[in-house]
Every structure is written in C-alpha cells, then in structure tokens.
Short mmCIF file of C-alpha atoms in Angstrom, two decimals:
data_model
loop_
_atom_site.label_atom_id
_atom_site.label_comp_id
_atom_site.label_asym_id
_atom_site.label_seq_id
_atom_site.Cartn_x
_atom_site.Cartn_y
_atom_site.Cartn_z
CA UNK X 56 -64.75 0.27 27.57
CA UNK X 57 -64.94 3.72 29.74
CA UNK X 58 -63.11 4.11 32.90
CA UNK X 59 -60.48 2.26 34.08
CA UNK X 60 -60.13 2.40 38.07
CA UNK X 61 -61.87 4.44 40.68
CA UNK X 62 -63.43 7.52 38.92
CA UNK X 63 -62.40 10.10 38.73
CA UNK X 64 -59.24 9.32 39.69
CA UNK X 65 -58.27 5.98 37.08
CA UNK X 66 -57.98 6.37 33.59
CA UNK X 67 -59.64 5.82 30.51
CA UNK X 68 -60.09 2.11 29.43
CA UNK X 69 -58.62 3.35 26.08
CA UNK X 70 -54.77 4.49 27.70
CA UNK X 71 -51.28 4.45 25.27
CA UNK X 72 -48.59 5.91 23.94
CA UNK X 73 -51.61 7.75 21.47
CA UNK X 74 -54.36 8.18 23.38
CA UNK X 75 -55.12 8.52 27.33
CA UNK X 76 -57.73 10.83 28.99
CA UNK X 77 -55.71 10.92 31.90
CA UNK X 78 -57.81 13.69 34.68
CA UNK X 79 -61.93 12.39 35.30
CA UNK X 80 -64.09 15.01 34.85
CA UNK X 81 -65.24 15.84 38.78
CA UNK X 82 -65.62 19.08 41.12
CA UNK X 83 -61.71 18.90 41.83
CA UNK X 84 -60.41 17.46 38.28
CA UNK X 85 -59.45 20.95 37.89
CA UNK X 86 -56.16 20.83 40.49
CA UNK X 87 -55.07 17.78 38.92
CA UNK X 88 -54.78 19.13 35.50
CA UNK X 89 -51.21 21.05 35.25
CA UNK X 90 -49.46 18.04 37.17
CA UNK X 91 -51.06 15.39 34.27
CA UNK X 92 -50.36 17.51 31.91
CA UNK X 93 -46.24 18.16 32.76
CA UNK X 94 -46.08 14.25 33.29
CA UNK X 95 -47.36 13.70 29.36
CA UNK X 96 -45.49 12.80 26.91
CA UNK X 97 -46.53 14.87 23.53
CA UNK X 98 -45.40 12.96 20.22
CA UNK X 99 -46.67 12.82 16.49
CA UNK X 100 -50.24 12.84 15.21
CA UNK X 101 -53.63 13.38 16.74
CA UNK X 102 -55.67 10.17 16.77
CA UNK X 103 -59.10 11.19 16.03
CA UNK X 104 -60.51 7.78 16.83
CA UNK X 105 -58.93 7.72 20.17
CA UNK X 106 -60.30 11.30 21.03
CA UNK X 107 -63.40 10.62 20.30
CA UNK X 108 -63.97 7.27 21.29
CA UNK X 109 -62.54 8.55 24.77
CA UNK X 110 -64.87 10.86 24.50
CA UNK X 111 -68.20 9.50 23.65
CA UNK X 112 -67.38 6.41 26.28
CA UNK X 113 -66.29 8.01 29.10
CA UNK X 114 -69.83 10.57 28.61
CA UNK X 115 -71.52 7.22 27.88
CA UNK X 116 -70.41 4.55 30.06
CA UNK X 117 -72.99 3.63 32.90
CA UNK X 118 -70.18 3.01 35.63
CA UNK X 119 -70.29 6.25 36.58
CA UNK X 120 -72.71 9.73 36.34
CA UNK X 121 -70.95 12.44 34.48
CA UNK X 122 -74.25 13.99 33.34
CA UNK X 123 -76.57 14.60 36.13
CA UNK X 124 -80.33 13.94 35.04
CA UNK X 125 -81.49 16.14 37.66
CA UNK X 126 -79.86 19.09 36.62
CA UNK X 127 -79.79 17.70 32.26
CA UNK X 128 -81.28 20.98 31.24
CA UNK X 129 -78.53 23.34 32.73
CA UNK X 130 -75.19 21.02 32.79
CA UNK X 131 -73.29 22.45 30.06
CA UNK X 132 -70.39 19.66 29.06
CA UNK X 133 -67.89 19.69 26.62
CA UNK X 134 -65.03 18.00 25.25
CA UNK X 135 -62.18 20.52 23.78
CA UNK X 136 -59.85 18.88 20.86
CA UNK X 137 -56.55 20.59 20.49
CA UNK X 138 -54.37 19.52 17.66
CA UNK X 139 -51.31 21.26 16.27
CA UNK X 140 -51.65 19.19 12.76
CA UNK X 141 -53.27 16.77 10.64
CA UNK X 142 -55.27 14.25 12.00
CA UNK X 143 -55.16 10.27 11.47
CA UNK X 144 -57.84 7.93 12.03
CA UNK X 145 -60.45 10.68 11.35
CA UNK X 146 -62.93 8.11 9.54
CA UNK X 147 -65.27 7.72 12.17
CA UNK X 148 -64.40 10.67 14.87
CA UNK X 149 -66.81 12.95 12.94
CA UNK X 150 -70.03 10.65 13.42
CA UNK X 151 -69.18 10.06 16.82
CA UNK X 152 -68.53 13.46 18.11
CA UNK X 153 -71.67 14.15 16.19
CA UNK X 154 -73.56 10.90 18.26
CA UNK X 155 -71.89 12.57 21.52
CA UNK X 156 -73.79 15.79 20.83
CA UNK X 157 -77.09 14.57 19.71
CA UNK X 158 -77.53 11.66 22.38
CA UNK X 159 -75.69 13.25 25.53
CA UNK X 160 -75.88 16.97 24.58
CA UNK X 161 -72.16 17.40 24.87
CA UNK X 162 -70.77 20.11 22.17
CA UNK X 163 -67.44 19.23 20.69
CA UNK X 164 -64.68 22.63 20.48
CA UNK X 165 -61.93 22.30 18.25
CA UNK X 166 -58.88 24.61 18.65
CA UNK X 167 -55.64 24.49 15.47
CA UNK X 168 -53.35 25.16 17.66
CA UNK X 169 -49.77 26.81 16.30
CA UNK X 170 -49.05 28.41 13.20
CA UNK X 171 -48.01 25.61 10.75
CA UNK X 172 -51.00 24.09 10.66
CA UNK X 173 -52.07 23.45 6.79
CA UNK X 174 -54.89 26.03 5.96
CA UNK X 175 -56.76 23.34 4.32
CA UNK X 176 -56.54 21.38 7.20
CA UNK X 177 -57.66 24.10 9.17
CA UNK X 178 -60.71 25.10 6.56
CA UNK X 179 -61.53 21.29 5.91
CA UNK X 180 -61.46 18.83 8.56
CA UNK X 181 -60.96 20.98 11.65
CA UNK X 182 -63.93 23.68 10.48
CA UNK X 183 -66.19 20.83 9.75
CA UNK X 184 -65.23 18.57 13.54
CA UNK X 185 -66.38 21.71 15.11
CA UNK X 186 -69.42 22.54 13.49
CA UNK X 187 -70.23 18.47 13.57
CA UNK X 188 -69.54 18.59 17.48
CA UNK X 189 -71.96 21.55 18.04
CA UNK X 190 -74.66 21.90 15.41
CA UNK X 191 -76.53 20.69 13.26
CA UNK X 192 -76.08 22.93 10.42
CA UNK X 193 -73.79 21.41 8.24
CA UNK X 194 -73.20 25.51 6.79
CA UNK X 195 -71.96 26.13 10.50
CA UNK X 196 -74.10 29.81 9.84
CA UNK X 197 -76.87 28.83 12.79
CA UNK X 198 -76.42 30.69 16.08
CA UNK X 199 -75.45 27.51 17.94
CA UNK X 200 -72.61 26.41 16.10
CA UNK X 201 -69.28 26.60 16.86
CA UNK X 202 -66.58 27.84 14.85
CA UNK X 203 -62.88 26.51 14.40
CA UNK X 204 -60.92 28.39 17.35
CA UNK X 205 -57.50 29.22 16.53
CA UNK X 206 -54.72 30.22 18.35
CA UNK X 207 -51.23 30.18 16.82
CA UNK X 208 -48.90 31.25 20.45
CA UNK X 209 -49.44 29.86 24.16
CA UNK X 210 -50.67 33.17 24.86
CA UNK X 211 -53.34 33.17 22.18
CA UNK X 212 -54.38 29.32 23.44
CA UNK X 213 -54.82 30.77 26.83
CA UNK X 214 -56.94 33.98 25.32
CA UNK X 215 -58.78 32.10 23.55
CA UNK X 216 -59.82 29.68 25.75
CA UNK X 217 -60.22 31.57 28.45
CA UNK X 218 -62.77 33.71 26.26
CA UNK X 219 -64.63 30.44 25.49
CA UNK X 220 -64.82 29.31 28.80
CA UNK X 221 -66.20 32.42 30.06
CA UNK X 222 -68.93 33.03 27.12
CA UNK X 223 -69.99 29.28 28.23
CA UNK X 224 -70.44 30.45 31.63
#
C-alpha cells in the first residue's frame, strides 16, 4: 500500500511491468520527470486499476502529506491519465477516481492521446473517467467538469496540456 521508499524519491508500492508511478509528487518532482520518463518502458494496454489505485493510495496513504491541511482550500491537485487506447481493468477505476475526488478533492484529467483511438472509446469510457474524476454531474454540462482532452500529435499533447495547466493556475 502507497509509497515504497523515502518519499518522494521511492516508488509506488504498486510498481511492474503495467503499472509504476515512478516521480513523488514534491517541490522538485518536476526535474526528475523527463529522465523517468526516457528510462520507461511503454508497452500494450492502460491498466485502469493500476492508475487509479496508484492514484487514490499514494493521495491517501498517511506515510506521507501530499495534501497540506493548512493550505486544503487553495492546493489544487490532480492526477492526469493519458492513454493512447482502450483500457483494461476499468471495473473499478471509475468509482475510485470518483472516491479520490470527493474525499481528497483531487480532480481526475483524462487526455486520448493519438489518432487511432476508437471514437467510442473516446465518447464512452474516456468522456465519462473525466467527468467522474471532476464532477459530479453525470451530464458533464456543470461549470466544474472536465471534458475529455484530446490531442492526436506530440505537439497537440504539449498544447493542450500546457493550456490546462495554465487555466489551473
């Protein structure tokens, strides 16, 4: 369960082949991002269970204080999914992302990534993650709920979530 190691510098308890969150949230996590990132290996299938179990435990476990009490009220947090396909294990991801919100205040974004992604894929299961880890509209129409971000290039990704990033800021 949570964080395996000295955080923020361990890993997740939760750490394979499938699943790994691999940089601790922390003042600094940024710099550490690009080298993690060039030393993962990418391979089939997005394991909904693992992303949000890593999520929800590593906002939840006591070990360590991601979310600062004192300052509860203006710490924005979020956890940002990218997948480039369909999704396994997506049985319970929804409800958790949705706990993650509701009990820690941490909104889920979800971002298809590439252009080959099914369009009901997209519509269904992606739409509906996002709006589950932000709102609670199931509609997605209220003004706090976020939509599906796509971005089909590198170039778009980095757009897009640069945009995000600064209209959270």
């Amino acid at each position: 369960r949570g964080w395996s190691g000295s955080h923020p510098d361990g890993t997740s308890a939760l750490c394979n082949v499938n699943s790994c969150l691999v940089v601790g949230i922390h003042k600094e996590g940024y710099t550490k991002i690009g080298a993690a990132l060039s030393a993962t290996d990418l391979a089939w299938g997005t394991d909904a269970n693992a992303f949000s179990e890593l999520a929800y435990e590593y906002f939840s476990d006591p070990s360590h204080e991601v979310i600062d009490e004192a300052a509860k009220d203006c710490q924005l947090n979020y956890v940002i999914v990218i997948s480039d396909g369909a999704w396994m294990n997506d049985h319970t991801a929804e409800p958790r992302i949705k706990a993650l919100r509701e009990n820690f205040g941490v909104k889920t974004l979800v971002v298809a990534y590439g252009g080959g992604i099914n369009p009901s894929t997209k519509a269904g299961l992606f739409a509906r993650m996002a709006i589950a880890g932000s709102c609670n509209d199931p509609t997605g129409a209220a003004s706090e709920c976020e939509k599906l971000i796509e971005a089909d290039t590198p170039a778009d990704l980095k757009t897009q979530l640069s945009s995000k990033v600064q209209q959270i800021i």
